Amino acid sequence: MRIATWNVNSIRQRLTHVLAFLKEAEPDALCLQELKCVDADFPRAEIEEAGWQVTTHGQKGFNGVAIISRSALEDVRRGLPGDESDEQARYLEGVLPHGDGVVRLASIYLPNGNPPNTEKYPYKLAWMERLAVHAKGLLAHEEPLVLAGDYNVIPEPRDARDPAAWAGDALFLPPTRTAFRKLQSLGFTEALRATTDAAGLYTFWDYQAGAWQRNNGIRIDHLLLSPQAADRLGAVSIAKHVRGWDKASDHVPVLIELN
DNA sequence: ATGTCGCATTCCATGCGA
């Protein structure tokens, strides 16, 4: 089973890219983030016509997550529990068939948190704590579970071309990295780091200042695996070439194989 | 640090979020 995650930075601007990637990569499921539209404006028909099932959780103007899958997504949850007043569309979860069993999959768009001296940063940290609480509950099911998405977390210095430039950024501040480690310590395996210790593996290059041309990237798109999923982990890859496509998203897809 | 996008509105220019 192949699972991918991709922050597309507007599904309406990136529809042809998504269709091309689906055709090229042939995933069983693709988690999307930053749809930047309400469900009614999601280009559902075009993707369904290509043979896919579409589950969306959109929001006007920004945020928004979706899961595109070959099989219908079941037991769907929209929104991260733990704060009824939170209306931001950043979490979508469901269950897909996998062999004789199932895999539970979530598409996550974790808050950016910048600038850190505003209410945006405590919102990010609180969101991460809510995710940890929910994830702990999911782990109790002892089933294959994949939490995939744009975490807006640079886990370590080797995950940035120029870590010093990110020292005061909400993506790299110590409380952010500590919260990410705490989430993992519940029992998750971070897919890419289960397969390589290499530096220089990035999933995001800013539109500004020629970041792509200079390979000035960061690794912020991650897949966290429950023990039952980690036991089945095969290859992990970053579809870096997608960043070179015309009018590309600033993020590229990350893929895993589950045997 | 800021050489770019995409969205929305006060709507063809600007603010916001990233």
PDB file of C-alpha atoms (C1' of nucleotides) in Angstrom:
ATOM      1  CA  MET A   1       0.000   0.000   0.000  1.00  0.00           C
ATOM      2  CA  ARG A   2       1.350   3.379  -1.029  1.00  0.00           C
ATOM      3  CA  ILE A   3       0.438   6.513   0.953  1.00  0.00           C
ATOM      4  CA  ALA A   4       1.469  10.049   0.059  1.00  0.00           C
ATOM      5  CA  THR A   5       1.071  13.490   1.630  1.00  0.00           C
ATOM      6  CA  TRP A   6       1.294  16.858  -0.116  1.00  0.00           C
ATOM      7  CA  ASN A   7       0.628  20.464   0.828  1.00  0.00           C
ATOM      8  CA  VAL A   8      -0.648  21.763  -2.513  1.00  0.00           C
ATOM      9  CA  ASN A   9      -1.089  25.458  -1.591  1.00  0.00           C
ATOM     10  CA  SER A  10      -4.539  25.787  -3.217  1.00  0.00           C
ATOM     11  CA  ILE A  11      -6.187  22.757  -4.827  1.00  0.00           C
ATOM     12  CA  ARG A  12      -7.770  24.947  -7.481  1.00  0.00           C
ATOM     13  CA  GLN A  13      -4.361  26.259  -8.590  1.00  0.00           C
ATOM     14  CA  ARG A  14      -2.822  22.784  -8.404  1.00  0.00           C
ATOM     15  CA  LEU A  15      -5.472  20.482  -9.931  1.00  0.00           C
ATOM     16  CA  THR A  16      -3.415  19.552 -12.991  1.00  0.00           C
ATOM     17  CA  HIS A  17      -0.396  18.885 -10.746  1.00  0.00           C
ATOM     18  CA  VAL A  18      -2.449  16.611  -8.493  1.00  0.00           C
ATOM     19  CA  LEU A  19      -3.854  14.672 -11.449  1.00  0.00           C
ATOM     20  CA  ALA A  20      -0.354  14.297 -12.897  1.00  0.00           C
ATOM     21  CA  PHE A  21       1.058  13.130  -9.575  1.00  0.00           C
ATOM     22  CA  LEU A  22      -1.749  10.595  -9.054  1.00  0.00           C
ATOM     23  CA  LYS A  23      -1.087   9.158 -12.501  1.00  0.00           C
ATOM     24  CA  GLU A  24       2.660   9.080 -11.957  1.00  0.00           C
ATOM     25  CA  ALA A  25       2.849   7.804  -8.380  1.00  0.00           C
ATOM     26  CA  GLU A  26      -0.300   5.637  -8.275  1.00  0.00           C
ATOM     27  CA  PRO A  27      -0.787   5.922  -4.515  1.00  0.00           C
ATOM     28  CA  ASP A  28      -3.595   4.132  -2.706  1.00  0.00           C
ATOM     29  CA  ALA A  29      -4.166   7.336  -0.768  1.00  0.00           C
ATOM     30  CA  LEU A  30      -2.996  10.940  -1.060  1.00  0.00           C
ATOM     31  CA  CYS A  31      -3.397  13.313   1.879  1.00  0.00           C
ATOM     32  CA  LEU A  32      -3.696  16.957   0.836  1.00  0.00           C
ATOM     33  CA  GLN A  33      -3.251  20.141   2.857  1.00  0.00           C
ATOM     34  CA  GLU A  34      -3.881  23.851   2.249  1.00  0.00           C
ATOM     35  CA  LEU A  35      -6.838  23.427  -0.067  1.00  0.00           C
ATOM     36  CA  LYS A  36      -7.726  27.122   0.399  1.00  0.00           C
ATOM     37  CA  CYS A  37     -11.365  26.586  -0.552  1.00  0.00           C
ATOM     38  CA  VAL A  38     -14.685  25.391   0.799  1.00  0.00           C
ATOM     39  CA  ASP A  39     -15.869  21.868  -0.023  1.00  0.00           C
ATOM     40  CA  ALA A  40     -18.259  23.146  -2.706  1.00  0.00           C
ATOM     41  CA  ASP A  41     -15.347  24.687  -4.628  1.00  0.00           C
ATOM     42  CA  PHE A  42     -13.098  21.611  -4.457  1.00  0.00           C
ATOM     43  CA  PRO A  43     -12.592  20.212  -8.001  1.00  0.00           C
ATOM     44  CA  ARG A  44     -14.083  16.901  -6.960  1.00  0.00           C
ATOM     45  CA  ALA A  45     -15.545  15.835 -10.305  1.00  0.00           C
ATOM     46  CA  GLU A  46     -12.249  16.079 -12.184  1.00  0.00           C
ATOM     47  CA  ILE A  47     -10.526  13.812  -9.656  1.00  0.00           C
ATOM     48  CA  GLU A  48     -13.429  11.369  -9.427  1.00  0.00           C
ATOM     49  CA  GLU A  49     -13.461  11.092 -13.216  1.00  0.00           C
ATOM     50  CA  ALA A  50      -9.871   9.880 -12.990  1.00  0.00           C
ATOM     51  CA  GLY A  51     -11.086   7.023 -10.787  1.00  0.00           C
ATOM     52  CA  TRP A  52     -10.569   8.329  -7.272  1.00  0.00           C
ATOM     53  CA  GLN A  53     -12.623   8.772  -4.130  1.00  0.00           C
ATOM     54  CA  VAL A  54     -12.499  12.232  -2.571  1.00  0.00           C
ATOM     55  CA  THR A  55     -13.100  13.210   1.062  1.00  0.00           C
ATOM     56  CA  THR A  56     -12.744  16.891   1.919  1.00  0.00           C
ATOM     57  CA  HIS A  57     -12.705  19.174   4.939  1.00  0.00           C
ATOM     58  CA  GLY A  58     -12.386  22.650   3.495  1.00  0.00           C
ATOM     59  CA  GLN A  59     -12.464  26.240   4.689  1.00  0.00           C
ATOM     60  CA  LYS A  60     -12.879  29.573   2.949  1.00  0.00           C
ATOM     61  CA  GLY A  61      -9.632  31.161   1.842  1.00  0.00           C
ATOM     62  CA  PHE A  62      -7.087  29.154   3.779  1.00  0.00           C
ATOM     63  CA  ASN A  63      -6.385  25.851   5.547  1.00  0.00           C
ATOM     64  CA  GLY A  64      -8.432  22.855   4.356  1.00  0.00           C
ATOM     65  CA  VAL A  65      -7.429  19.167   4.160  1.00  0.00           C
ATOM     66  CA  ALA A  66      -8.528  16.222   2.021  1.00  0.00           C
ATOM     67  CA  ILE A  67      -7.848  12.561   1.380  1.00  0.00           C
ATOM     68  CA  ILE A  68      -7.929  11.158  -2.149  1.00  0.00           C
ATOM     69  CA  SER A  69      -8.113   7.366  -2.199  1.00  0.00           C
ATOM     70  CA  ARG A  70      -8.758   4.394  -4.461  1.00  0.00           C
ATOM     71  CA  SER A  71     -11.167   2.863  -1.938  1.00  0.00           C
ATOM     72  CA  ALA A  72     -13.845   4.825  -0.125  1.00  0.00           C
ATOM     73  CA  LEU A  73     -12.703   6.369   3.160  1.00  0.00           C
ATOM     74  CA  GLU A  74     -14.768   5.090   6.079  1.00  0.00           C
ATOM     75  CA  ASP A  75     -15.310   6.117   9.709  1.00  0.00           C
ATOM     76  CA  VAL A  76     -14.513   9.721   8.713  1.00  0.00           C
ATOM     77  CA  ARG A  77     -13.673  12.358  11.324  1.00  0.00           C
ATOM     78  CA  ARG A  78     -13.500  16.038  10.363  1.00  0.00           C
ATOM     79  CA  GLY A  79     -11.651  18.361  12.719  1.00  0.00           C
ATOM     80  CA  LEU A  80      -9.271  17.726  15.599  1.00  0.00           C
ATOM     81  CA  PRO A  81     -11.101  17.044  18.865  1.00  0.00           C
ATOM     82  CA  GLY A  82     -10.314  18.856  22.083  1.00  0.00           C
ATOM     83  CA  ASP A  83     -11.550  22.398  21.408  1.00  0.00           C
ATOM     84  CA  GLU A  84     -15.100  22.954  20.213  1.00  0.00           C
ATOM     85  CA  SER A  85     -14.337  26.626  19.562  1.00  0.00           C
ATOM     86  CA  ASP A  86     -11.603  25.818  17.014  1.00  0.00           C
ATOM     87  CA  GLU A  87     -13.097  26.275  13.545  1.00  0.00           C
ATOM     88  CA  GLN A  88      -9.897  25.894  11.520  1.00  0.00           C
ATOM     89  CA  ALA A  89     -10.018  22.985   9.042  1.00  0.00           C
ATOM     90  CA  ARG A  90      -6.722  21.265   9.736  1.00  0.00           C
ATOM     91  CA  TYR A  91      -7.534  17.607  10.446  1.00  0.00           C
ATOM     92  CA  LEU A  92      -9.249  14.807   8.529  1.00  0.00           C
ATOM     93  CA  GLU A  93      -9.160  11.138   9.501  1.00  0.00           C
ATOM     94  CA  GLY A  94     -10.601   7.925   8.137  1.00  0.00           C
ATOM     95  CA  VAL A  95     -10.091   4.219   7.587  1.00  0.00           C
ATOM     96  CA  LEU A  96      -9.066   2.404   4.401  1.00  0.00           C
ATOM     97  CA  PRO A  97      -8.915  -1.314   3.641  1.00  0.00           C
ATOM     98  CA  HIS A  98      -5.399  -2.771   3.709  1.00  0.00           C
ATOM     99  CA  GLY A  99      -4.977  -6.426   2.883  1.00  0.00           C
ATOM    100  CA  ASP A 100      -7.106  -8.457   5.274  1.00  0.00           C
ATOM    101  CA  GLY A 101      -7.349  -5.510   7.666  1.00  0.00           C
ATOM    102  CA  VAL A 102      -7.433  -1.729   7.648  1.00  0.00           C
ATOM    103  CA  VAL A 103      -5.180   1.268   7.986  1.00  0.00           C
ATOM    104  CA  ARG A 104      -6.303   4.426   9.750  1.00  0.00           C
ATOM    105  CA  LEU A 105      -5.044   7.560   8.036  1.00  0.00           C
ATOM    106  CA  ALA A 106      -5.111  11.247   8.940  1.00  0.00           C
ATOM    107  CA  SER A 107      -4.346  14.311   6.811  1.00  0.00           C
ATOM    108  CA  ILE A 108      -2.839  16.971   9.083  1.00  0.00           C
ATOM    109  CA  TYR A 109      -2.156  20.667   8.525  1.00  0.00           C
ATOM    110  CA  LEU A 110      -0.496  21.739  11.739  1.00  0.00           C
ATOM    111  CA  PRO A 111      -0.575  25.489  12.451  1.00  0.00           C
ATOM    112  CA  ASN A 112       2.411  27.512  11.248  1.00  0.00           C
ATOM    113  CA  GLY A 113       2.638  29.544  14.457  1.00  0.00           C
ATOM    114  CA  ASN A 114       4.418  32.624  13.094  1.00  0.00           C
ATOM    115  CA  PRO A 115       5.082  35.199  14.295  1.00  0.00           C
ATOM    116  CA  PRO A 116       5.930  33.580  17.640  1.00  0.00           C
ATOM    117  CA  ASN A 117       5.241  36.692  19.743  1.00  0.00           C
ATOM    118  CA  THR A 118       1.541  36.586  18.840  1.00  0.00           C
ATOM    119  CA  GLU A 119      -1.406  34.381  19.765  1.00  0.00           C
ATOM    120  CA  LYS A 120      -0.548  32.234  16.749  1.00  0.00           C
ATOM    121  CA  TYR A 121       2.283  30.467  18.566  1.00  0.00           C
ATOM    122  CA  PRO A 122       0.378  29.347  21.665  1.00  0.00           C
ATOM    123  CA  TYR A 123      -2.374  28.184  19.289  1.00  0.00           C
ATOM    124  CA  LYS A 124       0.201  26.017  17.509  1.00  0.00           C
ATOM    125  CA  LEU A 125       1.493  24.503  20.751  1.00  0.00           C
ATOM    126  CA  ALA A 126      -2.033  23.911  22.050  1.00  0.00           C
ATOM    127  CA  TRP A 127      -2.962  22.263  18.741  1.00  0.00           C
ATOM    128  CA  MET A 128       0.055  19.970  19.067  1.00  0.00           C
ATOM    129  CA  GLU A 129      -1.018  19.025  22.588  1.00  0.00           C
ATOM    130  CA  ARG A 130      -4.546  18.268  21.343  1.00  0.00           C
ATOM    131  CA  LEU A 131      -3.057  16.145  18.572  1.00  0.00           C
ATOM    132  CA  ALA A 132      -1.003  14.226  21.111  1.00  0.00           C
ATOM    133  CA  VAL A 133      -4.083  13.533  23.236  1.00  0.00           C
ATOM    134  CA  HIS A 134      -6.071  12.323  20.225  1.00  0.00           C
ATOM    135  CA  ALA A 135      -3.159  10.314  18.830  1.00  0.00           C
ATOM    136  CA  LYS A 136      -2.673   8.561  22.159  1.00  0.00           C
ATOM    137  CA  GLY A 137      -6.274   7.425  21.981  1.00  0.00           C
ATOM    138  CA  LEU A 138      -5.820   6.163  18.441  1.00  0.00           C
ATOM    139  CA  LEU A 139      -2.685   4.224  19.411  1.00  0.00           C
ATOM    140  CA  ALA A 140      -4.763   2.278  21.919  1.00  0.00           C
ATOM    141  CA  HIS A 141      -6.525   0.617  18.971  1.00  0.00           C
ATOM    142  CA  GLU A 142      -3.220  -1.145  18.202  1.00  0.00           C
ATOM    143  CA  GLU A 143      -3.833  -0.967  14.462  1.00  0.00           C
ATOM    144  CA  PRO A 144      -1.851   0.396  11.535  1.00  0.00           C
ATOM    145  CA  LEU A 145      -2.128   4.177  11.831  1.00  0.00           C
ATOM    146  CA  VAL A 146      -0.524   6.871   9.684  1.00  0.00           C
ATOM    147  CA  LEU A 147      -0.590  10.552  10.667  1.00  0.00           C
ATOM    148  CA  ALA A 148       0.537  12.333   7.511  1.00  0.00           C
ATOM    149  CA  GLY A 149       0.818  15.965   6.650  1.00  0.00           C
ATOM    150  CA  ASP A 150       2.420  19.354   6.890  1.00  0.00           C
ATOM    151  CA  TYR A 151       3.549  19.496  10.515  1.00  0.00           C
ATOM    152  CA  ASN A 152       5.235  22.892  10.166  1.00  0.00           C
ATOM    153  CA  VAL A 153       8.032  21.435  12.304  1.00  0.00           C
ATOM    154  CA  ILE A 154      11.723  21.256  11.413  1.00  0.00           C
ATOM    155  CA  PRO A 155      12.674  18.368  13.708  1.00  0.00           C
ATOM    156  CA  GLU A 156      16.447  18.820  13.737  1.00  0.00           C
ATOM    157  CA  PRO A 157      19.218  21.067  12.358  1.00  0.00           C
ATOM    158  CA  ARG A 158      19.987  18.523   9.617  1.00  0.00           C
ATOM    159  CA  ASP A 159      16.443  19.096   8.323  1.00  0.00           C
ATOM    160  CA  ALA A 160      17.279  22.645   7.185  1.00  0.00           C
ATOM    161  CA  ARG A 161      19.851  23.879   4.688  1.00  0.00           C
ATOM    162  CA  ASP A 162      20.489  26.916   6.896  1.00  0.00           C
ATOM    163  CA  PRO A 163      19.320  26.083  10.426  1.00  0.00           C
ATOM    164  CA  ALA A 164      20.634  29.343  11.878  1.00  0.00           C
ATOM    165  CA  ALA A 165      18.195  31.274   9.678  1.00  0.00           C
ATOM    166  CA  TRP A 166      15.298  29.429  11.369  1.00  0.00           C
ATOM    167  CA  ALA A 167      16.489  29.846  14.966  1.00  0.00           C
ATOM    168  CA  GLY A 168      13.697  32.201  16.001  1.00  0.00           C
ATOM    169  CA  ASP A 169      11.023  30.751  13.730  1.00  0.00           C
ATOM    170  CA  ALA A 170       7.913  28.974  15.034  1.00  0.00           C
ATOM    171  CA  LEU A 171       8.851  25.969  12.872  1.00  0.00           C
ATOM    172  CA  PHE A 172      12.147  25.458  14.708  1.00  0.00           C
ATOM    173  CA  LEU A 173      11.822  26.973  18.194  1.00  0.00           C
ATOM    174  CA  PRO A 174      12.711  24.567  21.028  1.00  0.00           C
ATOM    175  CA  PRO A 175       9.107  24.285  22.346  1.00  0.00           C
ATOM    176  CA  THR A 176       7.977  23.273  18.827  1.00  0.00           C
ATOM    177  CA  ARG A 177      10.620  20.605  18.499  1.00  0.00           C
ATOM    178  CA  THR A 178      10.000  19.373  22.031  1.00  0.00           C
ATOM    179  CA  ALA A 179       6.277  19.020  21.320  1.00  0.00           C
ATOM    180  CA  PHE A 180       7.049  17.054  18.152  1.00  0.00           C
ATOM    181  CA  ARG A 181       9.396  14.742  20.055  1.00  0.00           C
ATOM    182  CA  LYS A 182       6.758  14.312  22.754  1.00  0.00           C
ATOM    183  CA  LEU A 183       4.213  13.305  20.120  1.00  0.00           C
ATOM    184  CA  GLN A 184       6.623  10.753  18.682  1.00  0.00           C
ATOM    185  CA  SER A 185       7.474   9.419  22.133  1.00  0.00           C
ATOM    186  CA  LEU A 186       3.902   8.203  22.517  1.00  0.00           C
ATOM    187  CA  GLY A 187       5.016   5.378  20.254  1.00  0.00           C
ATOM    188  CA  PHE A 188       5.277   6.724  16.727  1.00  0.00           C
ATOM    189  CA  THR A 189       7.991   6.161  14.168  1.00  0.00           C
ATOM    190  CA  GLU A 190       8.784   9.028  11.824  1.00  0.00           C
ATOM    191  CA  ALA A 191       8.840   7.303   8.439  1.00  0.00           C
ATOM    192  CA  LEU A 192      11.720   9.062   6.713  1.00  0.00           C
ATOM    193  CA  ARG A 193      14.020   8.901   9.727  1.00  0.00           C
ATOM    194  CA  ALA A 194      13.339   5.160  10.016  1.00  0.00           C
ATOM    195  CA  THR A 195      15.078   4.745   6.681  1.00  0.00           C
ATOM    196  CA  THR A 196      17.884   7.314   6.560  1.00  0.00           C
ATOM    197  CA  ASP A 197      20.032   9.608   8.691  1.00  0.00           C
ATOM    198  CA  ALA A 198      20.971  11.757   5.709  1.00  0.00           C
ATOM    199  CA  ALA A 199      20.951  15.526   5.910  1.00  0.00           C
ATOM    200  CA  GLY A 200      19.758  17.665   3.035  1.00  0.00           C
ATOM    201  CA  LEU A 201      16.385  15.985   2.539  1.00  0.00           C
ATOM    202  CA  TYR A 202      13.789  18.718   2.182  1.00  0.00           C
ATOM    203  CA  THR A 203      10.061  18.924   1.423  1.00  0.00           C
ATOM    204  CA  PHE A 204       9.575  22.718   1.254  1.00  0.00           C
ATOM    205  CA  TRP A 205      11.351  25.498  -0.585  1.00  0.00           C
ATOM    206  CA  ASP A 206      10.068  29.055  -0.151  1.00  0.00           C
ATOM    207  CA  TYR A 207       8.848  30.941  -3.201  1.00  0.00           C
ATOM    208  CA  GLN A 208      11.011  33.864  -2.120  1.00  0.00           C
ATOM    209  CA  ALA A 209      14.679  34.666  -2.615  1.00  0.00           C
ATOM    210  CA  GLY A 210      15.369  31.858  -5.069  1.00  0.00           C
ATOM    211  CA  ALA A 211      15.110  29.226  -2.337  1.00  0.00           C
ATOM    212  CA  TRP A 212      14.449  26.373  -4.800  1.00  0.00           C
ATOM    213  CA  GLN A 213      17.227  27.358  -7.180  1.00  0.00           C
ATOM    214  CA  ARG A 214      19.651  27.503  -4.249  1.00  0.00           C
ATOM    215  CA  ASN A 215      18.239  24.339  -2.634  1.00  0.00           C
ATOM    216  CA  ASN A 216      17.547  26.387   0.480  1.00  0.00           C
ATOM    217  CA  GLY A 217      14.917  23.990   1.827  1.00  0.00           C
ATOM    218  CA  ILE A 218      13.489  22.558   5.020  1.00  0.00           C
ATOM    219  CA  ARG A 219      11.862  19.233   5.909  1.00  0.00           C
ATOM    220  CA  ILE A 220       8.471  19.870   7.500  1.00  0.00           C
ATOM    221  CA  ASP A 221       6.154  17.287   5.875  1.00  0.00           C
ATOM    222  CA  HIS A 222       6.146  14.074   7.874  1.00  0.00           C
ATOM    223  CA  LEU A 223       4.410  10.716   8.283  1.00  0.00           C
ATOM    224  CA  LEU A 224       4.147   9.305  11.813  1.00  0.00           C
ATOM    225  CA  LEU A 225       3.522   5.564  12.029  1.00  0.00           C
ATOM    226  CA  SER A 226       2.023   3.472  14.811  1.00  0.00           C
ATOM    227  CA  PRO A 227       4.042   0.339  15.695  1.00  0.00           C
ATOM    228  CA  GLN A 228       1.698  -1.779  13.579  1.00  0.00           C
ATOM    229  CA  ALA A 229       2.308   0.499  10.588  1.00  0.00           C
ATOM    230  CA  ALA A 230       6.035   0.846  11.237  1.00  0.00           C
ATOM    231  CA  ASP A 231       6.379  -2.958  11.179  1.00  0.00           C
ATOM    232  CA  ARG A 232       5.111  -2.872   7.591  1.00  0.00           C
ATOM    233  CA  LEU A 233       7.189   0.096   6.414  1.00  0.00           C
ATOM    234  CA  GLY A 234       9.037  -0.317   3.147  1.00  0.00           C
ATOM    235  CA  ALA A 235      10.439   2.481   1.029  1.00  0.00           C
ATOM    236  CA  VAL A 236      10.118   6.178   1.873  1.00  0.00           C
ATOM    237  CA  SER A 237      10.684   8.819  -0.779  1.00  0.00           C
ATOM    238  CA  ILE A 238      10.388  12.544  -1.435  1.00  0.00           C
ATOM    239  CA  ALA A 239       9.062  13.527  -4.874  1.00  0.00           C
ATOM    240  CA  LYS A 240      11.523  16.394  -5.151  1.00  0.00           C
ATOM    241  CA  HIS A 241      11.153  16.765  -8.925  1.00  0.00           C
ATOM    242  CA  VAL A 242       7.605  18.051  -8.426  1.00  0.00           C
ATOM    243  CA  ARG A 243       9.036  21.323  -7.076  1.00  0.00           C
ATOM    244  CA  GLY A 244      10.465  21.979 -10.526  1.00  0.00           C
ATOM    245  CA  TRP A 245       7.097  21.777 -12.265  1.00  0.00           C
ATOM    246  CA  ASP A 246       5.664  24.968 -13.730  1.00  0.00           C
ATOM    247  CA  LYS A 247       3.667  26.942 -11.129  1.00  0.00           C
ATOM    248  CA  ALA A 248       4.564  24.384  -8.443  1.00  0.00           C
ATOM    249  CA  SER A 249       3.411  24.291  -4.843  1.00  0.00           C
ATOM    250  CA  ASP A 250       6.122  25.331  -2.390  1.00  0.00           C
ATOM    251  CA  HIS A 251       5.869  21.801  -0.887  1.00  0.00           C
ATOM    252  CA  VAL A 252       6.488  18.438  -2.588  1.00  0.00           C
ATOM    253  CA  PRO A 253       4.847  15.034  -1.918  1.00  0.00           C
ATOM    254  CA  VAL A 254       6.321  12.507   0.514  1.00  0.00           C
ATOM    255  CA  LEU A 255       5.529   8.823  -0.089  1.00  0.00           C
ATOM    256  CA  ILE A 256       5.689   5.633   1.938  1.00  0.00           C
ATOM    257  CA  GLU A 257       5.139   1.972   1.138  1.00  0.00           C
ATOM    258  CA  LEU A 258       3.344  -0.220   3.663  1.00  0.00           C
ATOM    259  CA  ASN A 259       3.716  -3.947   3.031  1.00  0.00           C
TER     260      ASN A 259
ATOM    261  C1'  DA B   1      15.824  38.170   5.466  1.00  0.00           C
ATOM    262  C1'  DT B   2      12.246  38.543   2.363  1.00  0.00           C
ATOM    263  C1'  DG B   3      13.866  38.606  -4.606  1.00  0.00           C
ATOM    264  C1'  DT B   4       6.765  34.991  -4.062  1.00  0.00           C
ATOM    265  C1'  DC B   5       2.264  33.073  -4.206  1.00  0.00           C
ATOM    266  C1'  DG B   6      -2.886  32.695  -3.496  1.00  0.00           C
ATOM    267  C1'  DC B   7      -6.984  34.421  -1.444  1.00  0.00           C
ATOM    268  C1'  DA B   8     -10.243  37.977  -0.086  1.00  0.00           C
ATOM    269  C1'  DT B   9     -11.995  42.459  -0.149  1.00  0.00           C
ATOM    270  C1'  DT B  10     -12.403  48.142   1.007  1.00  0.00           C
ATOM    271  C1'  DC B  11     -12.332  44.923  -5.669  1.00  0.00           C
ATOM    272  C1'  DC B  12      -7.590  46.489 -10.619  1.00  0.00           C
ATOM    273  C1'  DA B  13      -4.741  47.887  -5.007  1.00  0.00           C
ATOM    274  C1'  DT B  14      -3.889  46.324  -0.659  1.00  0.00           C
ATOM    275  C1'  DG B  15      -3.739  43.226   3.568  1.00  0.00           C
ATOM    276  C1'  DC B  16      -3.280  38.688   5.251  1.00  0.00           C
ATOM    277  C1'  DG B  17      -1.278  34.128   5.717  1.00  0.00           C
ATOM    278  C1'  DA B  18       2.214  31.521   4.598  1.00  0.00           C
TER     279       DA B  18
END
